[in-house]
Each structure stands twice: as C-alpha cells, then as structure tokens.
Amino acid sequence: MIRSALGAALLALLLTAGVAGAEAPAGPRLAVVKETWSPRRVKLLTVDPHGKAPMRLAGGQENDGPVAGFGRLAWRRPGGDEVAFPGFRSIFLARADGSGARELNIAGAERPVFAPDGNTLSFTRGTESRGGATAWTIDLASGAQRQLTPLRPGLEFFSSSFSPDGTTLLVTRIDAHRNYRTELMALHLDTGGTTRLGNGFAPIYSPDGSRVVFSRDVGNPQSSDLYVLDFRSGSLRRLTRTPHKDEIFPSWDPSGERISFTRFRRRSY
C-alpha cells in the first residue's frame, strides 16, 4: 500500500550495465521534498544530478505553510520551467527558480501529473464522505475538467504518469473490499478503455514509453521494492531487494539510464 513514513533518503539507481561507480550522467535538476522535525519544517527543493546544490522553491515555514501537504511532484514539459505540487487539498505551481508560486483553482485536488505537452494536468480527487478517490484531468487553458474513473465507496484511483504521446495515463487502483489490494492500471484516454498491468503502485513510464517502473509490496512482513516492466519483451525485472525498508516514488532520468526513488528507513502507520 501507499504509506507515509519518516526518515526518508533520496537515492538514484543506475540502470546501465557495468556503470557501477561511474560518473553520473548529466541531467536536469530533480524536485524533492525535504521534511525535518523539532521544529517541523517542509520544503520543496530542486537539486542537481548528484543530489547537491539545493534550491528552495517553496515552504520552510515552521509548522505552517501550504507546503505542509507536499506529496508527489510533477515537472511541466516541454522545457521543465515549472513544477506542480499539492498542498492543503489544492495544487500549486512554481517556476523552476522558485518565483511566481501560485495556486490552481482545483478544489480537493492532490497528486498532480503533467501531460507531455504541458497543457493538461491529471490529479486525484478524494471524497471523504464516500471513502473513494477518482482520477481527473484539467485543461489548464480552458479550465475544463474530465473525470476518468468511477466514484465508488472503498475504491481509489491515484494518477501517476502519462505515456510520452499523452494518450495513456497510468494509475494505481486500491480496493478496500479486496484487502486494499494495489493494482497498476493503464487508462486509454482516446478510447476510454483500461488495461491491468499487474500488482503494485506508483507506476511511471520511461522517457521512451517502452518500460514502466513501479513499487510492489513483497515478503512477510511486507516491504516495498522496485520493479521494471518491459513492454517489448514482456519481462519483469526486480531492481531492489531490501527487507524492512520501503522504496517508493520512483522517477526516471530523461536519459532512461537512472531512476531516482525514496527509501524509507522506518515506517509510520
């Protein structure tokens, strides 16, 4: 399941064979959330490909500020000039240099995901009274919204990643009536159809769309490891094997050679 935790470490995983210990490939900055305690502060930062040279985009107030609700972040493409982030059941945008932060008028929205053209944003909207969550899209120019998944008690859909051509959206489906089982689903936006990709959560397309990285709960007691599904061969590759630790929130480097992810050293339920 998707869980919150303390003591997270941001890591990068090299995927190219034979590059262990090699210089990390050049790449753009990575958006991360830094959370500290005593006093509690939450910041949205960007860091360089080595995890250094942090730049604050938003947050940092003690026990306050819209940044307190940070979750998954999304870069706006093309250009990567803005990042979207959730806060207090709304979505905010900030420029890559930290200026011009503003709130989008999307009530009850969280987990923003940009489409490749940068004109469409997917998000998740929950309904506490009915115990469900649905995936939506919004056209940022017109404000037109589209509900993609049904609203049913105990059923939740969380947006994760658009395909490079923007025609498919990956989501996580969680069913409370099936012991909170998590499944990877592909929503085909042009036809309205769906494809089940297997068990797991937080699926993310590779830059060329040929692979998907995701997390899956394994073992007893359960921990979350990373897997990659290759559409061309149909093969499933396990990337990590770390009992008593959770690896979640994977994100591809634009080169397709690295994956960043968060490792939780201990859980909080």
Coordinates of C-alpha atoms in Angstrom, one line a residue:
M1 CA 0.0 0.0 0.0
I2 CA 0.9 3.6 -0.3
R3 CA 2.2 4.7 3.1
S4 CA 3.7 7.7 4.8
A5 CA 6.9 7.4 6.7
L6 CA 9.7 9.3 8.5
G7 CA 13.4 9.3 7.8
A8 CA 13.4 9.2 4.0
A9 CA 16.5 9.2 1.9
L10 CA 16.6 10.3 -1.7
L11 CA 18.6 7.8 -3.9
A12 CA 19.5 7.3 -7.5
L13 CA 19.7 3.9 -9.2
L14 CA 21.9 3.4 -12.2
L15 CA 20.3 1.0 -14.8
T16 CA 23.0 0.7 -17.4
A17 CA 25.0 -2.5 -17.1
G18 CA 28.6 -2.0 -16.0
V19 CA 28.4 1.5 -14.8
A20 CA 28.7 0.9 -11.0
G21 CA 30.9 3.6 -9.6
A22 CA 30.9 5.6 -12.9
E23 CA 30.2 9.3 -13.2
A24 CA 26.5 10.0 -13.0
P25 CA 25.2 11.1 -16.4
A26 CA 24.4 14.7 -16.9
G27 CA 20.8 15.6 -16.4
P28 CA 18.4 18.3 -15.3
R29 CA 17.6 19.2 -11.7
L30 CA 15.4 16.9 -9.5
A31 CA 12.5 18.2 -7.4
V32 CA 12.4 16.8 -3.9
V33 CA 10.6 17.3 -0.6
K34 CA 12.7 17.8 2.5
E35 CA 11.0 17.2 5.8
T36 CA 12.6 17.9 9.2
W37 CA 11.3 17.7 12.8
S38 CA 11.7 19.7 16.0
P39 CA 10.6 22.1 14.8
R40 CA 8.7 20.6 11.9
R41 CA 9.5 22.2 8.5
V42 CA 8.7 21.0 5.0
K43 CA 10.5 22.4 1.9
L44 CA 10.2 21.9 -1.8
L45 CA 13.7 21.9 -3.3
T46 CA 15.5 21.2 -6.5
V47 CA 18.9 19.5 -6.5
D48 CA 21.5 18.8 -9.2
P49 CA 22.1 15.3 -10.7
H50 CA 24.4 14.5 -7.8
G51 CA 21.8 15.5 -5.2
K52 CA 23.7 18.7 -4.3
A53 CA 23.3 22.4 -4.8
P54 CA 19.8 22.6 -3.3
M55 CA 17.5 25.5 -4.4
R56 CA 14.3 26.2 -2.4
L57 CA 11.1 26.6 -4.4
A58 CA 8.6 26.9 -1.6
G59 CA 7.9 26.1 2.1
G60 CA 10.3 26.2 5.0
Q61 CA 7.9 27.8 7.5
E62 CA 7.8 26.4 10.9
N63 CA 4.7 24.2 11.4
D64 CA 2.9 26.2 8.7
G65 CA 2.5 27.0 5.1
P66 CA 0.7 25.3 2.1
V67 CA 3.8 23.2 1.6
A68 CA 2.8 21.1 4.6
G69 CA 0.7 18.8 2.3
F70 CA 3.5 18.0 -0.2
G71 CA 3.4 14.7 -1.9
R72 CA 4.4 13.6 -5.4
L73 CA 5.8 16.5 -7.6
A74 CA 5.5 16.9 -11.3
W75 CA 7.6 18.9 -13.8
R76 CA 5.9 20.8 -16.6
R77 CA 7.1 19.8 -20.1
P78 CA 8.3 20.8 -22.5
G79 CA 11.1 22.9 -21.0
G80 CA 10.8 21.9 -17.3
D81 CA 10.2 25.5 -16.4
E82 CA 7.6 24.8 -13.7
V83 CA 6.8 22.2 -11.0
A84 CA 3.4 21.3 -9.7
F85 CA 2.9 20.3 -6.1
P86 CA 0.0 19.6 -3.8
G87 CA -0.8 21.5 -0.6
F88 CA -3.8 21.6 1.7
R89 CA -6.1 19.7 -0.8
S90 CA -5.1 22.1 -3.7
I91 CA -2.4 22.2 -6.3
F92 CA 0.2 24.9 -6.7
L93 CA 2.7 25.8 -9.4
A94 CA 6.1 27.4 -9.0
R95 CA 8.8 28.3 -11.5
A96 CA 12.0 26.3 -11.5
D97 CA 13.8 29.2 -9.9
G98 CA 11.3 29.4 -7.0
S99 CA 9.5 32.5 -8.2
G100 CA 5.9 33.0 -9.1
A101 CA 4.3 30.4 -6.9
R102 CA 0.5 30.3 -7.4
E103 CA -2.5 28.1 -6.6
L104 CA -4.6 26.5 -9.2
N105 CA -8.4 26.6 -8.7
I106 CA -9.0 22.9 -8.4
A107 CA -10.9 22.0 -5.2
G108 CA -9.9 18.8 -3.3
A109 CA -7.1 18.0 -5.7
E110 CA -3.8 16.2 -5.0
R111 CA -1.1 14.2 -6.8
P112 CA -0.6 16.3 -9.9
V113 CA 0.8 14.8 -13.1
F114 CA 1.6 16.8 -16.2
A115 CA 0.8 15.6 -19.7
P116 CA 3.8 15.7 -22.0
D117 CA 2.6 18.8 -23.8
G118 CA 2.3 20.7 -20.5
N119 CA -1.2 21.8 -21.3
T120 CA -3.1 19.1 -19.4
L121 CA -2.8 18.2 -15.7
S122 CA -4.1 15.0 -14.2
F123 CA -4.9 14.8 -10.5
T124 CA -6.7 12.8 -7.9
R125 CA -9.8 14.0 -6.1
G126 CA -10.9 12.2 -2.9
T127 CA -14.4 12.2 -1.3
E128 CA -14.1 11.6 2.4
S129 CA -17.9 11.1 2.9
R130 CA -17.9 8.2 0.5
G131 CA -14.4 6.8 1.1
G132 CA -13.4 6.9 -2.6
A133 CA -10.9 8.7 -4.8
T134 CA -11.1 9.4 -8.6
A135 CA -8.6 10.4 -11.3
W136 CA -9.3 13.6 -13.3
T137 CA -7.7 15.8 -15.9
I138 CA -7.9 19.6 -16.3
D139 CA -7.1 21.6 -19.4
L140 CA -5.1 24.5 -18.0
A141 CA -6.1 26.9 -20.7
S142 CA -9.8 26.5 -20.5
G143 CA -10.2 25.0 -17.0
A144 CA -12.4 22.2 -18.4
Q145 CA -12.2 19.1 -16.2
R146 CA -12.8 15.4 -17.0
Q147 CA -13.5 12.6 -14.6
L148 CA -11.6 9.5 -15.7
T149 CA -12.6 6.8 -13.1
P150 CA -15.8 6.0 -11.3
L151 CA -16.5 7.1 -7.7
R152 CA -17.4 4.1 -5.6
P153 CA -17.1 3.6 -1.8
G154 CA -13.8 1.9 -0.9
L155 CA -12.3 2.3 -4.4
E156 CA -9.4 4.7 -5.0
F157 CA -7.5 5.7 -8.2
F158 CA -4.3 7.7 -8.0
S159 CA -2.8 9.3 -11.1
S160 CA 0.9 8.5 -11.7
S161 CA 2.3 9.0 -15.3
F162 CA 1.3 9.9 -18.9
S163 CA 2.7 8.0 -21.8
P164 CA 5.1 10.0 -24.0
D165 CA 2.3 10.6 -26.6
G166 CA -0.2 11.6 -23.9
T167 CA -2.8 9.0 -24.9
T168 CA -2.5 6.8 -21.8
L169 CA -2.5 7.6 -18.1
L170 CA -1.0 5.1 -15.6
V171 CA -2.9 5.0 -12.2
T172 CA -2.8 3.0 -9.0
R173 CA -6.1 1.3 -8.2
I174 CA -6.7 0.4 -4.5
D175 CA -9.8 -1.6 -3.5
A176 CA -10.7 -1.6 0.2
H177 CA -13.1 -4.5 -0.5
R178 CA -10.2 -6.7 -1.6
N179 CA -7.9 -6.2 1.4
Y180 CA -6.6 -2.9 0.0
R181 CA -5.0 -4.6 -3.0
T182 CA -3.0 -2.3 -5.2
E183 CA -3.0 -2.7 -9.0
L184 CA -1.4 -1.0 -11.9
M185 CA -3.9 0.3 -14.4
A186 CA -3.5 2.0 -17.8
L187 CA -6.3 4.3 -18.8
H188 CA -6.5 4.8 -22.6
L189 CA -7.8 8.4 -22.9
D190 CA -8.7 8.2 -26.5
T191 CA -10.9 5.1 -26.3
G192 CA -11.9 5.1 -22.6
G193 CA -10.6 1.5 -22.2
T194 CA -8.4 0.2 -19.4
T195 CA -5.6 -2.4 -19.2
R196 CA -4.5 -4.1 -16.0
L197 CA -0.7 -4.3 -15.8
G198 CA -0.3 -6.3 -12.5
N199 CA 0.1 -5.8 -8.8
G200 CA 2.0 -2.7 -7.5
F201 CA 1.6 1.0 -7.1
A202 CA 3.0 4.4 -8.4
P203 CA 3.8 3.3 -12.0
I204 CA 6.0 5.7 -14.1
Y205 CA 6.7 5.5 -17.8
S206 CA 10.3 5.5 -19.0
P207 CA 11.1 8.5 -21.3
D208 CA 10.6 6.4 -24.5
G209 CA 7.5 4.7 -23.1
S210 CA 8.9 1.2 -23.5
R211 CA 9.2 0.4 -19.8
V212 CA 7.4 1.2 -16.5
V213 CA 9.0 1.4 -13.1
F214 CA 6.8 0.8 -10.0
S215 CA 6.8 -0.3 -6.4
R216 CA 5.4 -3.6 -5.1
D217 CA 4.8 -4.9 -1.6
V218 CA 6.6 -8.2 -1.1
G219 CA 7.7 -10.5 1.8
N220 CA 6.4 -11.1 5.3
P221 CA 6.5 -8.7 6.9
Q222 CA 5.9 -6.6 3.8
S223 CA 8.3 -4.1 2.4
S224 CA 8.2 -2.3 -0.9
D225 CA 10.8 -3.0 -3.7
L226 CA 11.2 -1.5 -7.2
Y227 CA 10.4 -3.4 -10.4
V228 CA 10.6 -2.6 -14.1
L229 CA 8.1 -4.0 -16.7
D230 CA 9.5 -4.0 -20.2
F231 CA 6.6 -3.8 -22.8
R232 CA 8.7 -5.0 -25.7
S233 CA 9.8 -8.3 -24.1
G234 CA 7.1 -8.7 -21.5
S235 CA 9.8 -9.3 -18.9
L236 CA 9.6 -8.1 -15.3
R237 CA 12.9 -7.1 -13.6
R238 CA 13.3 -6.7 -9.8
L239 CA 15.6 -3.8 -9.1
T240 CA 15.8 -3.8 -5.3
R241 CA 15.6 -6.4 -2.6
T242 CA 15.7 -4.6 0.8
P243 CA 13.7 -6.3 3.6
H244 CA 12.4 -3.9 6.3
K245 CA 12.8 -0.9 4.0
D246 CA 10.4 0.7 1.6
E247 CA 11.4 2.1 -1.8
I248 CA 8.7 4.2 -3.4
F249 CA 8.2 7.4 -5.6
P250 CA 10.4 6.3 -8.5
S251 CA 11.2 8.8 -11.2
W252 CA 13.2 8.3 -14.5
D253 CA 16.1 10.5 -15.5
P254 CA 15.4 11.8 -19.1
S255 CA 18.3 9.7 -20.3
G256 CA 16.4 6.5 -19.2
E257 CA 19.6 5.3 -17.6
R258 CA 18.8 6.2 -14.0
I259 CA 15.8 6.1 -11.6
S260 CA 15.5 8.2 -8.5
F261 CA 13.4 7.0 -5.6
T262 CA 12.8 7.5 -1.9
R263 CA 13.9 4.9 0.6
F264 CA 12.1 4.9 4.0
R265 CA 14.3 3.6 6.8
R266 CA 11.4 3.0 9.1
R267 CA 7.6 3.2 8.8
S268 CA 4.9 5.1 10.4
Y269 CA 1.4 3.7 10.1

